[in-house]
Tab-separated table of C-alpha atoms in Angstrom:
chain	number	residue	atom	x	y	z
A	413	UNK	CA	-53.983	-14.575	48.624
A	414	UNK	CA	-52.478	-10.963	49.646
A	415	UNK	CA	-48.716	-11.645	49.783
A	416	UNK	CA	-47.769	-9.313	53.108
A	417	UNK	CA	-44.206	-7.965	52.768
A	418	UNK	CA	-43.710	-6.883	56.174
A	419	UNK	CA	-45.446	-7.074	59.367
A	420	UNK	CA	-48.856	-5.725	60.259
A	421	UNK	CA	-48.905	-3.514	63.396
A	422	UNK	CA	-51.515	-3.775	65.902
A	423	UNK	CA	-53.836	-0.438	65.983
A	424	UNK	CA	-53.133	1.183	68.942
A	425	UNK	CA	-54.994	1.342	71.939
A	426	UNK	CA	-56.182	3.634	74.231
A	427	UNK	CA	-54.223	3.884	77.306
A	428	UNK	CA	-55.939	3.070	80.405
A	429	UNK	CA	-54.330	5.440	83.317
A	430	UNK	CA	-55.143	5.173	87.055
A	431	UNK	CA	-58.299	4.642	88.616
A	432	UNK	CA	-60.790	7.619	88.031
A	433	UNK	CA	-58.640	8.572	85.022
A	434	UNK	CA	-59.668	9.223	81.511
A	435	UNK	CA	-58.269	7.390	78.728
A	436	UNK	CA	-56.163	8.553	76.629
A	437	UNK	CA	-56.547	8.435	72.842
A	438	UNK	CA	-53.088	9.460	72.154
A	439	UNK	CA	-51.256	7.315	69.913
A	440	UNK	CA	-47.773	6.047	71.115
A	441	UNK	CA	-45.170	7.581	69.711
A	442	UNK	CA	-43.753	4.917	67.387
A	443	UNK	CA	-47.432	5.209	65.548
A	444	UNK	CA	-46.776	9.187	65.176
A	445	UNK	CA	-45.597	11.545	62.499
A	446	UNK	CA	-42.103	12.016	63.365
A	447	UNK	CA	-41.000	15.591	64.283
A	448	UNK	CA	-38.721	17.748	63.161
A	449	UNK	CA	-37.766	19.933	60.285
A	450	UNK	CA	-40.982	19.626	57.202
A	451	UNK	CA	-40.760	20.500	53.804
A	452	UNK	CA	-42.981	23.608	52.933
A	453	UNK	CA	-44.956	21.046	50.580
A	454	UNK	CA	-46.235	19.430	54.043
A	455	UNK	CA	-49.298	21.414	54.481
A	456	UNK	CA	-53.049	21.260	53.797
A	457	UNK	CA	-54.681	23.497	51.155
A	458	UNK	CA	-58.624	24.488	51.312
A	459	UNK	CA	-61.080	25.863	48.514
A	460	UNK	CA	-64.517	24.625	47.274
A	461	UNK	CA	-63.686	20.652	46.246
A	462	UNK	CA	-62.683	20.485	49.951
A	463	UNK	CA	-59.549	19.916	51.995
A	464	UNK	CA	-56.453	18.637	50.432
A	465	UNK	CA	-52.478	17.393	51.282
A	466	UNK	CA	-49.873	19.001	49.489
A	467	UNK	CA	-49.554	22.966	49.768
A	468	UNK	CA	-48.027	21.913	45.980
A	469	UNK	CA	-49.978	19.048	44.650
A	470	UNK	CA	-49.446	15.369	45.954
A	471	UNK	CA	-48.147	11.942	43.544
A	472	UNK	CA	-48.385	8.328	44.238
A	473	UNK	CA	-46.894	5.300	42.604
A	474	UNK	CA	-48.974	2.495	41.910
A	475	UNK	CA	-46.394	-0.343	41.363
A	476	UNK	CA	-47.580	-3.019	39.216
A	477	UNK	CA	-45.399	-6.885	38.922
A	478	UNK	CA	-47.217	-8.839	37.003
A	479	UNK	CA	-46.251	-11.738	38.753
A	480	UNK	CA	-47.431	-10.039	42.361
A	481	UNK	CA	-50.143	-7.734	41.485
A	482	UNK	CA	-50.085	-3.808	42.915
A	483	UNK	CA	-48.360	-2.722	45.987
A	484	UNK	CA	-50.622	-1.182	48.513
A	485	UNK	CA	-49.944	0.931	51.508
A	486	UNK	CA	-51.786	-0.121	54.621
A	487	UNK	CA	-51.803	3.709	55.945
A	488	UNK	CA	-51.037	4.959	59.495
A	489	UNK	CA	-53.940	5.502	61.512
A	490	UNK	CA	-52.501	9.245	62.161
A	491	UNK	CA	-52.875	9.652	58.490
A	492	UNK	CA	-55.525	11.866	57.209
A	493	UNK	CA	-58.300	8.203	56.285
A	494	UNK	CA	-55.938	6.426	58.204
A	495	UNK	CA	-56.153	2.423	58.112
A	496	UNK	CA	-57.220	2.338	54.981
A	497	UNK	CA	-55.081	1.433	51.953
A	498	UNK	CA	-53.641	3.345	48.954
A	499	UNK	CA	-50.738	3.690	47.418
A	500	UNK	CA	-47.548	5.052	48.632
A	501	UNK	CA	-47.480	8.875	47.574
A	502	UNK	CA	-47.258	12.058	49.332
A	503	UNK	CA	-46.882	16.226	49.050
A	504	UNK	CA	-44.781	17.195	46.413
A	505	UNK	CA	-41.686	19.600	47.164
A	506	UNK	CA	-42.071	22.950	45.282
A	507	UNK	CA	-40.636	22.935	41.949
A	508	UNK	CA	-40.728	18.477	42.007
A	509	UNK	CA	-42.189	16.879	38.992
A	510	UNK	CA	-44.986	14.677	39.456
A	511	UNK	CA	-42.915	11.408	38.172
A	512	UNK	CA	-40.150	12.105	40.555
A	513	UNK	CA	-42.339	13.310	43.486
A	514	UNK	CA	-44.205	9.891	43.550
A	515	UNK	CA	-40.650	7.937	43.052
A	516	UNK	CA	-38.823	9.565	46.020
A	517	UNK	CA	-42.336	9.084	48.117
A	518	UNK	CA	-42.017	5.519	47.258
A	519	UNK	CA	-38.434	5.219	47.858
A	520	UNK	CA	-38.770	7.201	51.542
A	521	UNK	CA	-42.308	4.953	52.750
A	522	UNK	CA	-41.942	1.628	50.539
A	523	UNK	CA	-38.051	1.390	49.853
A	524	UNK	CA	-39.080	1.208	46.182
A	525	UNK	CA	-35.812	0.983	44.457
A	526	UNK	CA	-36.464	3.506	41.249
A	527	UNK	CA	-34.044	1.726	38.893
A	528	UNK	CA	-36.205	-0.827	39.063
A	529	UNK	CA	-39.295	-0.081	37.708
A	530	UNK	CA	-40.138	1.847	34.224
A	531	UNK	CA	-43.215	4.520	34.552
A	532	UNK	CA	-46.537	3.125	31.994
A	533	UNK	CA	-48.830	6.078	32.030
A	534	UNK	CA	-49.973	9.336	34.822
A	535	UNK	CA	-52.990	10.019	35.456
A	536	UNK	CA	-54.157	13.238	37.097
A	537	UNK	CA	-57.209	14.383	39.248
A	538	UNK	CA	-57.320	18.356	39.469
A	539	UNK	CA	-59.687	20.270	41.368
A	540	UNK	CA	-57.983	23.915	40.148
A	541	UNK	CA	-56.167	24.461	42.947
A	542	UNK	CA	-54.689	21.398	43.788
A	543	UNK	CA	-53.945	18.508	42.300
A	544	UNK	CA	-53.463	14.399	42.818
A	545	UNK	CA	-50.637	12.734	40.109
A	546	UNK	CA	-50.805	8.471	39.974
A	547	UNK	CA	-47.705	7.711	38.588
A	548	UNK	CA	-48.279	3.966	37.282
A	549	UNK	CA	-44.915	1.809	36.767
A	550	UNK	CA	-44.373	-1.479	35.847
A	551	UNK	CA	-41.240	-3.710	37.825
A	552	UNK	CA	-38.849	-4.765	35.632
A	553	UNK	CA	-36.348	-6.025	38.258
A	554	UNK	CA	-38.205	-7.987	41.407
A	555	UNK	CA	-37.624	-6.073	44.587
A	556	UNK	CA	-39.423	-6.370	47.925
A	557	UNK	CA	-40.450	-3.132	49.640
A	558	UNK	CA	-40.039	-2.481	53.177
A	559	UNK	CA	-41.599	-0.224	55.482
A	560	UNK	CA	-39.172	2.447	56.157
A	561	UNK	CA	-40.860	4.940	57.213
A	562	UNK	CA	-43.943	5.350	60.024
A	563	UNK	CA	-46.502	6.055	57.196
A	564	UNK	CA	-46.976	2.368	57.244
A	565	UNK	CA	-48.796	-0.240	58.692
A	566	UNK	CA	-48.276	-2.899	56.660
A	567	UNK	CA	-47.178	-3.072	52.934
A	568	UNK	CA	-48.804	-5.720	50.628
A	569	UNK	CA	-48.322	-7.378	47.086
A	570	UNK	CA	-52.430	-7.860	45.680
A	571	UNK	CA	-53.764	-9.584	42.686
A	572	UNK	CA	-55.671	-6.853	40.445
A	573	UNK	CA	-58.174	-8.619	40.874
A	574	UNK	CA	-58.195	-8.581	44.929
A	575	UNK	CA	-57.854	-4.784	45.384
A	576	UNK	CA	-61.422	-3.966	45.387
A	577	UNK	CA	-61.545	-6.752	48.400
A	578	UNK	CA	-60.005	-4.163	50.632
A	579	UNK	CA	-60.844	-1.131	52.533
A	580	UNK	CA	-59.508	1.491	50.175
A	581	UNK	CA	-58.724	4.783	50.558
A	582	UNK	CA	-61.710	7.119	48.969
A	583	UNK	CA	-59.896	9.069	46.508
A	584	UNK	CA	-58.121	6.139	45.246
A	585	UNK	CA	-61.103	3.695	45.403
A	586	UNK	CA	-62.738	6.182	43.285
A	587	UNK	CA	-59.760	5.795	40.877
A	588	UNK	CA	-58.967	2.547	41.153
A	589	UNK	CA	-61.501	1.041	38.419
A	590	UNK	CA	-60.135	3.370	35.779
A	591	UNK	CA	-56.666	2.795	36.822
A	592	UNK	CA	-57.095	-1.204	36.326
A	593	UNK	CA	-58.438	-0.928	33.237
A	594	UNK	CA	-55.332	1.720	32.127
A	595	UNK	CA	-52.893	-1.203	33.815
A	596	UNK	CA	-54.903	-4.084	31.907
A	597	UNK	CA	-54.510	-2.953	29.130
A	598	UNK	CA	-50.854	-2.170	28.556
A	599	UNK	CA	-48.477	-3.135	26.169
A	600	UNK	CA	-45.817	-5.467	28.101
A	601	UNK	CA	-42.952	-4.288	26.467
A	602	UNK	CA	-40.030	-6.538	25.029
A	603	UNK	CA	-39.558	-9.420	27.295
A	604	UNK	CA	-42.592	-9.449	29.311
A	605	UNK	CA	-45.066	-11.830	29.490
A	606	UNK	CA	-48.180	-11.242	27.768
């Protein structure tokens, strides 16, 4: 069974005004991208593959524990494919490696403490002019992430086996499989079990 690590939110609904009123499909503002100052990363890019976050590339982590499985983001429904799940990740600050790009994304949506986990492999989809890093790490010190940030819905622990069971985001459904196989078939290291 999916282990949830924090508390699923409710979608949000339309609000229903007075009589005669249309509703409104606004959502309220806890489910929103906060305002305020953005880095210059935070922006979409276009070409001929299509539409893409990250005016400098975008990184995700996908945090294996062998005991728990991968950590998935349940994603805001604001999100560009919002409601589905991926992994925690974002736009990449100019000049930000990959590696640390998907750690501080982590860290800011997940509270994934970086100390504790050691990176495995990256793996990199690139359509020319942009570009999608997973940054795969392994735990080596138990931690349980916390939404802390309002990219989330819900965070969740799944079996590797389970991930498929779940409405995934496209790009890294379309991953996923090779990913798996990549995690699967890792060398656990001194100490962990085989």
């Amino acid at each position: 069974m999916d282990s949830p690590v924090a508390p699923t939110s409710s979608p949000a609904s339309p609000q229903t005004g007075r009589t005669g009123e249309a509703h409104s499909t606004e959502l309220p503002f806890e489910l929103r991208r906060p305002l305020g100052p953005r880095d210059p990363g935070d922006a979409w890019v276009e070409g001929d593959s299509g539409r893409f976050w990250g005016r400098f590339g975008s990184a995700g982590l996908l945090v294996h524990d062998p005991a728990k499985g991968v950590l998935l983001q349940h994603r805001a429904l604001w999100s560009d494919k919002g409601g589905t799940w991926g992994l925690p990740g974002g736009a990449l600050h100019q000049g930000e490696e990959a590696v640390q790009g998907a750690l501080r994304e982590a860290q800011e949506e997940a509270a994934v403490p970086p100390q504790n986990v050691r990176v495995l492999f990256t793996s990199v989809f690139d359509v020319g002019y942009w570009s999608y890093t997973t940054v795969a790490v392994e735990v080596v010190e138990a931690f349980e992430p916390v939404i802390s940030d309002p990219e989330s819905l819900e965070l969740q622990w799944v079996p590797l086996e389970r991930v498929g069971e779940k409405e995934l985001h496209p790009g890294f459904g379309a991953a996923w499989p090779a990913l798996c196989s990549r995690l699967v078939g890792q060398d656990p290291g001194p100490g962990m079990p085989s």
